[in-house]
mmCIF file of C-alpha atoms in Angstrom:
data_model
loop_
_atom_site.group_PDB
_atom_site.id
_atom_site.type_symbol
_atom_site.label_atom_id
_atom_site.label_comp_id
_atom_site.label_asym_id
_atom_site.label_seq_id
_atom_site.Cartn_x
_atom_site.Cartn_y
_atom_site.Cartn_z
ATOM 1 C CA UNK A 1 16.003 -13.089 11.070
ATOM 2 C CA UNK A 2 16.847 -16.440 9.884
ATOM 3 C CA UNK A 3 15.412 -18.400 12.492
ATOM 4 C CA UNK A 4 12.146 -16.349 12.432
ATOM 5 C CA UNK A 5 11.708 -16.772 8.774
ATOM 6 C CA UNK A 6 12.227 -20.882 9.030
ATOM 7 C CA UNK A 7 9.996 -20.505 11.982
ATOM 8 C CA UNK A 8 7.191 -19.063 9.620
ATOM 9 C CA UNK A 9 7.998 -21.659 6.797
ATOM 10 C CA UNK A 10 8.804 -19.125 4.747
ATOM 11 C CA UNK A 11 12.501 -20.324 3.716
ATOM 12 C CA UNK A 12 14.471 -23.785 4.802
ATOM 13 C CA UNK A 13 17.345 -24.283 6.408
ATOM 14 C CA UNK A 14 19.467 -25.274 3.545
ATOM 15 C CA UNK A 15 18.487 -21.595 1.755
ATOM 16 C CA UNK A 16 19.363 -20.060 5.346
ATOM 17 C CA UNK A 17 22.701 -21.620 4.847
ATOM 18 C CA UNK A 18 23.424 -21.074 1.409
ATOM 19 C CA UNK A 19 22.717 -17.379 2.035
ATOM 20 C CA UNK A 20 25.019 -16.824 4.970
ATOM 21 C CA UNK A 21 28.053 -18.853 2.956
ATOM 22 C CA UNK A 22 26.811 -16.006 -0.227
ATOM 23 C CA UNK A 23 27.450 -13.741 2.384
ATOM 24 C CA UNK A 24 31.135 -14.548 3.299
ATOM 25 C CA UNK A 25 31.766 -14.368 0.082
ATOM 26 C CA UNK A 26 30.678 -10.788 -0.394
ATOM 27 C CA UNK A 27 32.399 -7.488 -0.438
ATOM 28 C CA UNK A 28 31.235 -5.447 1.070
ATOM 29 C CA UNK A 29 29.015 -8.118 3.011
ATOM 30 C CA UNK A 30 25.307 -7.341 2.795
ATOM 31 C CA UNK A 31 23.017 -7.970 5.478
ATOM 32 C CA UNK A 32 21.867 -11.979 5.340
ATOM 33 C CA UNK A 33 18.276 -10.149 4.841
ATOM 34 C CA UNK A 34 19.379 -8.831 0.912
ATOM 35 C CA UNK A 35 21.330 -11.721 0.494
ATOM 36 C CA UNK A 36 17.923 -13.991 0.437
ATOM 37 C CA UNK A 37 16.148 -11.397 -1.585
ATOM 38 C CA UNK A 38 19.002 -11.626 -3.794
ATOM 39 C CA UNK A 39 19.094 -15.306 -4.077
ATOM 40 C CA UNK A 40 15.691 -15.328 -4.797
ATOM 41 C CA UNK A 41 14.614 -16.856 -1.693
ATOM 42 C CA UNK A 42 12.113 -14.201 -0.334
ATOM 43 C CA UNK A 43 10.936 -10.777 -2.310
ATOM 44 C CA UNK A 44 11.323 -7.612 -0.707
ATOM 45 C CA UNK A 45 7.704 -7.574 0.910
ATOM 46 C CA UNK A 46 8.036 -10.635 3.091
ATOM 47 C CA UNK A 47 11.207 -9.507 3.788
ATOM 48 C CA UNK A 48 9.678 -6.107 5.024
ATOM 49 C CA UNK A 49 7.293 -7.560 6.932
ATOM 50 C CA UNK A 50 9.257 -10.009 8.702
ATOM 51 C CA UNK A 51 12.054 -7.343 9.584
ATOM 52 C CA UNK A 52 9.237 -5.553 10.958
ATOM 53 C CA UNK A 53 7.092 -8.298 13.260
ATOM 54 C CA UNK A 54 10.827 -8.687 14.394
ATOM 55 C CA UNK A 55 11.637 -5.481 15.637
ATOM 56 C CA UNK A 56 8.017 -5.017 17.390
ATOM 57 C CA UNK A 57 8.694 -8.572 19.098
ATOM 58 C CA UNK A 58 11.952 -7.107 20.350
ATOM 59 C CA UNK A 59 10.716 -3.274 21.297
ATOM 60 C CA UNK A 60 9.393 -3.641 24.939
ATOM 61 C CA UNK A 61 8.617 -0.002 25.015
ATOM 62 C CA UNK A 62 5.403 1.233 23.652
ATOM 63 C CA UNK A 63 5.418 4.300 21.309
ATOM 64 C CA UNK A 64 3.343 5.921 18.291
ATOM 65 C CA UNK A 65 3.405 3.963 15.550
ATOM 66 C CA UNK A 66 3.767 5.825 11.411
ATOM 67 C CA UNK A 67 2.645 4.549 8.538
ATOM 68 C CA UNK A 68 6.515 3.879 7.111
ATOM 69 C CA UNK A 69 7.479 2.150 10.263
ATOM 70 C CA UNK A 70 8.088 -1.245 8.432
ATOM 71 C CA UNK A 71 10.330 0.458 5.855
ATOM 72 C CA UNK A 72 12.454 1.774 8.131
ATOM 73 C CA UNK A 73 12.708 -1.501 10.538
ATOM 74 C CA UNK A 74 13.881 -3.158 6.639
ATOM 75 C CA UNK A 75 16.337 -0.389 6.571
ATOM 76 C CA UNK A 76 14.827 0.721 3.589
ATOM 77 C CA UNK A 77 14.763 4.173 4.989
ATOM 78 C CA UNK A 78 15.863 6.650 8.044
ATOM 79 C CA UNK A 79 13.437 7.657 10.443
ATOM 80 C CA UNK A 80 14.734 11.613 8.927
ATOM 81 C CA UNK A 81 14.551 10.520 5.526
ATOM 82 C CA UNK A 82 10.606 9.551 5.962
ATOM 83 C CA UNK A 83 10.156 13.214 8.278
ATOM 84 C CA UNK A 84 12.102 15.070 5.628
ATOM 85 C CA UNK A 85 9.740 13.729 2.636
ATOM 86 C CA UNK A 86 6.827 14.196 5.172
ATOM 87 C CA UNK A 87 7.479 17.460 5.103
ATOM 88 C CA UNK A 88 8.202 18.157 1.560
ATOM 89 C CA UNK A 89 4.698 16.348 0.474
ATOM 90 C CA UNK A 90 3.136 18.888 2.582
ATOM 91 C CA UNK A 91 4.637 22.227 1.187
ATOM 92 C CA UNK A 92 4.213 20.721 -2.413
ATOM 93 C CA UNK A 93 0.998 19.261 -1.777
ATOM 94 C CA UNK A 94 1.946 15.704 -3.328
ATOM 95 C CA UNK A 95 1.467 12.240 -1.706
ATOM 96 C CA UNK A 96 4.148 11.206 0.360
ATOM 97 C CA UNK A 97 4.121 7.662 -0.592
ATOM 98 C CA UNK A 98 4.472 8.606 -4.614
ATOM 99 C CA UNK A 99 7.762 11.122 -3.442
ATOM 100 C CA UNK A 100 9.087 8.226 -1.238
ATOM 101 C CA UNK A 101 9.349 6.088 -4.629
ATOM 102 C CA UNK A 102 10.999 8.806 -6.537
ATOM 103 C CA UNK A 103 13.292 10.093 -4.073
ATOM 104 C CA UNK A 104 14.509 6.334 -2.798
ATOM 105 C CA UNK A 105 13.448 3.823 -5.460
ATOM 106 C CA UNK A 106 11.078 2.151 -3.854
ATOM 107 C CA UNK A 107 9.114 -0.472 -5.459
ATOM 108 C CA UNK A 108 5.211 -0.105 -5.030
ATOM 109 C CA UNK A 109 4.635 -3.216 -3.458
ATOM 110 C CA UNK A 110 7.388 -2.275 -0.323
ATOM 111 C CA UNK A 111 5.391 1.110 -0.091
ATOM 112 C CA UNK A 112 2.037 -1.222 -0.014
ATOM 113 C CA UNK A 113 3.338 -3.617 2.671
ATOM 114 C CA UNK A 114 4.067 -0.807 4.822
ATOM 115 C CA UNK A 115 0.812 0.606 4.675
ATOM 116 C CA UNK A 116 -0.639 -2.880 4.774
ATOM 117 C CA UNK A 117 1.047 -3.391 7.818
ATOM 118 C CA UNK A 118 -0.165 0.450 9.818
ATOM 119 C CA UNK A 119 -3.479 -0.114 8.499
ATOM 120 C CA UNK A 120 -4.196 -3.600 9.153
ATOM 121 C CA UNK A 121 -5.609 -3.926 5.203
ATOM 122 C CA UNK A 122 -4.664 -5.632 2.430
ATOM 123 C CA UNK A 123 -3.051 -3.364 -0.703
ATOM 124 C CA UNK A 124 -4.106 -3.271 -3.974
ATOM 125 C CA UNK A 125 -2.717 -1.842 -6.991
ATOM 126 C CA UNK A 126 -4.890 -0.191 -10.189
ATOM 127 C CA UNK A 127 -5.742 -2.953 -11.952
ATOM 128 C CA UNK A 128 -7.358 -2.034 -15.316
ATOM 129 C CA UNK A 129 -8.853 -5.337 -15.806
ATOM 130 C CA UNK A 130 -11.350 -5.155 -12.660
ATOM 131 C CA UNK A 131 -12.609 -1.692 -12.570
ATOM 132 C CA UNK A 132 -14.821 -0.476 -9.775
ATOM 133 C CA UNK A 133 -18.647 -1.024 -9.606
ATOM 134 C CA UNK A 134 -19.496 2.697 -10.314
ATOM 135 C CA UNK A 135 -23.189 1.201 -11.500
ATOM 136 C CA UNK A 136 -23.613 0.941 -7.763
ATOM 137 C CA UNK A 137 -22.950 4.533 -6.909
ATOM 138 C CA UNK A 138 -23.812 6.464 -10.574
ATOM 139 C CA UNK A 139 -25.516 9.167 -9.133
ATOM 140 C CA UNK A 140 -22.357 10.625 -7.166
ATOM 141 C CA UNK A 141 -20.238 13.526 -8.902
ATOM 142 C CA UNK A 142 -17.390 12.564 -9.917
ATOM 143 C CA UNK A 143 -15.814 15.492 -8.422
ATOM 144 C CA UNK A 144 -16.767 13.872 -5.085
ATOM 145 C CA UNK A 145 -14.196 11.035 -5.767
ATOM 146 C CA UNK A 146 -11.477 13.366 -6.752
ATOM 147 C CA UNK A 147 -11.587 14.437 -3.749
ATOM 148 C CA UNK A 148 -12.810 11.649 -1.414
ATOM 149 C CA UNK A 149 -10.012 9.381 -2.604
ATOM 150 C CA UNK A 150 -11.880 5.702 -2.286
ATOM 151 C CA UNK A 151 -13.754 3.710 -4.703
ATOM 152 C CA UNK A 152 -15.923 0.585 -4.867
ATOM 153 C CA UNK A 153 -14.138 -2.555 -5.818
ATOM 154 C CA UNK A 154 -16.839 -5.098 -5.571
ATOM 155 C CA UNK A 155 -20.322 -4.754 -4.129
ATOM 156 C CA UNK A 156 -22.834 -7.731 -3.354
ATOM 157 C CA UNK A 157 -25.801 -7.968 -1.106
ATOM 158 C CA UNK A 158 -23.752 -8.532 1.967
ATOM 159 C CA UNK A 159 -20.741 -6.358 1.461
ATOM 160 C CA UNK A 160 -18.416 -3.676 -0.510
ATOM 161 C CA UNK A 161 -14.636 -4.075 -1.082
ATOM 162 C CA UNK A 162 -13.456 -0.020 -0.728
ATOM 163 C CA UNK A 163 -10.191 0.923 -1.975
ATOM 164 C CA UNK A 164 -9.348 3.669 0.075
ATOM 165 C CA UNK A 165 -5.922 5.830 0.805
ATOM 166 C CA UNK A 166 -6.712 5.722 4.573
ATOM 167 C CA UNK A 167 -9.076 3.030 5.995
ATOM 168 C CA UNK A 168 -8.883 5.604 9.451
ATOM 169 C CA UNK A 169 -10.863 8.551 7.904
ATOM 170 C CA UNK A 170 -13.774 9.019 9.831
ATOM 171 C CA UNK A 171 -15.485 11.320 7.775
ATOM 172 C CA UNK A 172 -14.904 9.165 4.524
ATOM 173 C CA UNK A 173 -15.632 6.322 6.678
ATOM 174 C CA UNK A 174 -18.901 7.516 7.477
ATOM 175 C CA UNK A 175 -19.851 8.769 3.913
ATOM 176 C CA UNK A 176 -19.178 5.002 2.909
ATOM 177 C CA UNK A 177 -21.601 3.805 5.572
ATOM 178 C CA UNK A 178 -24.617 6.342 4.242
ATOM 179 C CA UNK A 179 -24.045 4.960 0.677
ATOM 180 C CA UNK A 180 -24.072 1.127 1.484
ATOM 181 C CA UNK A 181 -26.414 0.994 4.601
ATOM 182 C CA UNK A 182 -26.703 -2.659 6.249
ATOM 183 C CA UNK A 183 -23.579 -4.090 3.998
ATOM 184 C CA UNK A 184 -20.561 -4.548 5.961
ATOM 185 C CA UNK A 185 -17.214 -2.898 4.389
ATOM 186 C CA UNK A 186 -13.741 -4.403 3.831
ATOM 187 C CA UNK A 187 -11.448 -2.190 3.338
ATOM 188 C CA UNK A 188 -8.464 -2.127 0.947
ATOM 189 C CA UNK A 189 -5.517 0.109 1.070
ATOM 190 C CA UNK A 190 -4.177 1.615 -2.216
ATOM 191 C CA UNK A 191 -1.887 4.627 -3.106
ATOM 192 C CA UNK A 192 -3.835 8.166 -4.041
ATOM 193 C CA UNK A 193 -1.953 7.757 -8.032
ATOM 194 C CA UNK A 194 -3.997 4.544 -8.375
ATOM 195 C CA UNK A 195 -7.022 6.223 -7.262
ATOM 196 C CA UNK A 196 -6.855 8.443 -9.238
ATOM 197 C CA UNK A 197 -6.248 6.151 -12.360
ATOM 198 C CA UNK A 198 -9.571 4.261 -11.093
ATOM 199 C CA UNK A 199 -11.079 8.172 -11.458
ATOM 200 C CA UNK A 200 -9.707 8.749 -14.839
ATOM 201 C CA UNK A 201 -10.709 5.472 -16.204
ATOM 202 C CA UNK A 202 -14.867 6.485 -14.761
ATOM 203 C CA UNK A 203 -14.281 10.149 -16.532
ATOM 204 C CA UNK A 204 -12.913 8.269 -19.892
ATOM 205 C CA UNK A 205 -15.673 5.838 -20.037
ATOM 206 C CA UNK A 206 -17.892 8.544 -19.606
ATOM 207 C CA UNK A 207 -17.380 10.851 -22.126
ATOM 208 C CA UNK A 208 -17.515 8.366 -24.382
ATOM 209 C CA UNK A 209 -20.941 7.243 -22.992
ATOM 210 C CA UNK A 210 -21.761 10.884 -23.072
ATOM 211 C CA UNK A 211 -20.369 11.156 -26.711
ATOM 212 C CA UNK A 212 -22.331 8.226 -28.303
ATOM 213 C CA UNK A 213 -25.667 9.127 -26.966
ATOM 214 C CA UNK A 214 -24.801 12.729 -28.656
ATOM 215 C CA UNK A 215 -24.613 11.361 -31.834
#
């Protein structure tokens, strides 16, 4: 792991070493990968997707891939712990990333890199300071997005940033394709919570456009 993450420039040699004397030190010892997280050398993501690249460059057998893969190369998880939550989110109808945070305290941004790294996106969080360009698509019911689960980011002449939960829906996919004919789509992979906050935001902002023309 060490080599691989000097290899990628991502750490030096001198923080490679200073981790693995940290970890002679420790007891119980940690794996060298916490140790650099812990010594501030890497953050959890990079360390994710490192542990990850790793363990497909050393897996000569090919297999189906899941969408928590990287989480459980990081050790974050079991490969039972994901199927048992998999399987919970579907008899209680809830998002299996959100009930993978509560049950294991993961951070958001682990849960993103994982599904950055199935889906071949980037993630992105709500972010209440860029809201979506609704003006673009106004004349869809907002019932439609509640269940769709994608918005528009950012729309130009040439293209539309979607923030979607999965960038493999074909039926989303194609509904996306009808509404921006000719512009090409980027894709970007976010959580169905902050969706949904992008959703609530559009309802709150128009009631109150619905209030003040009342008046």
């Amino acid at each position: 792991l060490g080599e691989l993450l000097v290899h990628l420039g991502l750490i030096t040699p001198a923080q490679i070493q200073n981790a693995l004397e940290r970890q002679k030190k420790q007891k119980p010892r940690k794996k060298i990968g916490a140790v650099l997280v812990e010594s501030g050398y890497i953050d959890e993501v990079t360390l994710i997707r490192t542990l990850y690249e790793q363990s497909r460059a050393g897996d000569g057998q090919k297999h189906k891939s899941g969408k928590f893969d990287a989480l459980v190369a990081a050790g974050r998880l079991s490969q039972q712990e994901v199927d048992a939550v998999v399987r919970e989110a579907q008899s209680h109808h809830r998002s299996v990333e959100t009930l993978l945070m509560e049950r294991y305290k993961l951070k958001k941004q682990e849960v993103g890199a994982a599904l950055s790294l199935f889906y071949g996106h980037p993630f992105k969080e709500y972010d209440e300071k860029h809201l979506p360009a609704w003006d673009s698509v106004s004349g869809i019911n907002l019932n439609y997005w509640k269940a769709a689960f994608w918005v528009p980011l950012h729309v130009s002449e040439q293209d539309v940033e979607v923030l979607i939960d999965d960038p493999r829906a074909y039926d989303r996919i194609q509904d996306i394709k009808r509404l921006f004919p000719g512009k090409q789509i980027k894709f970007a992979v976010g959580l169905r919570d902050d969706i949904v906050k992008y959703l609530s935001a559009a309802q709150a902002n128009l009631e109150r456009k619905n209030s003040h023309q009342s008046i």
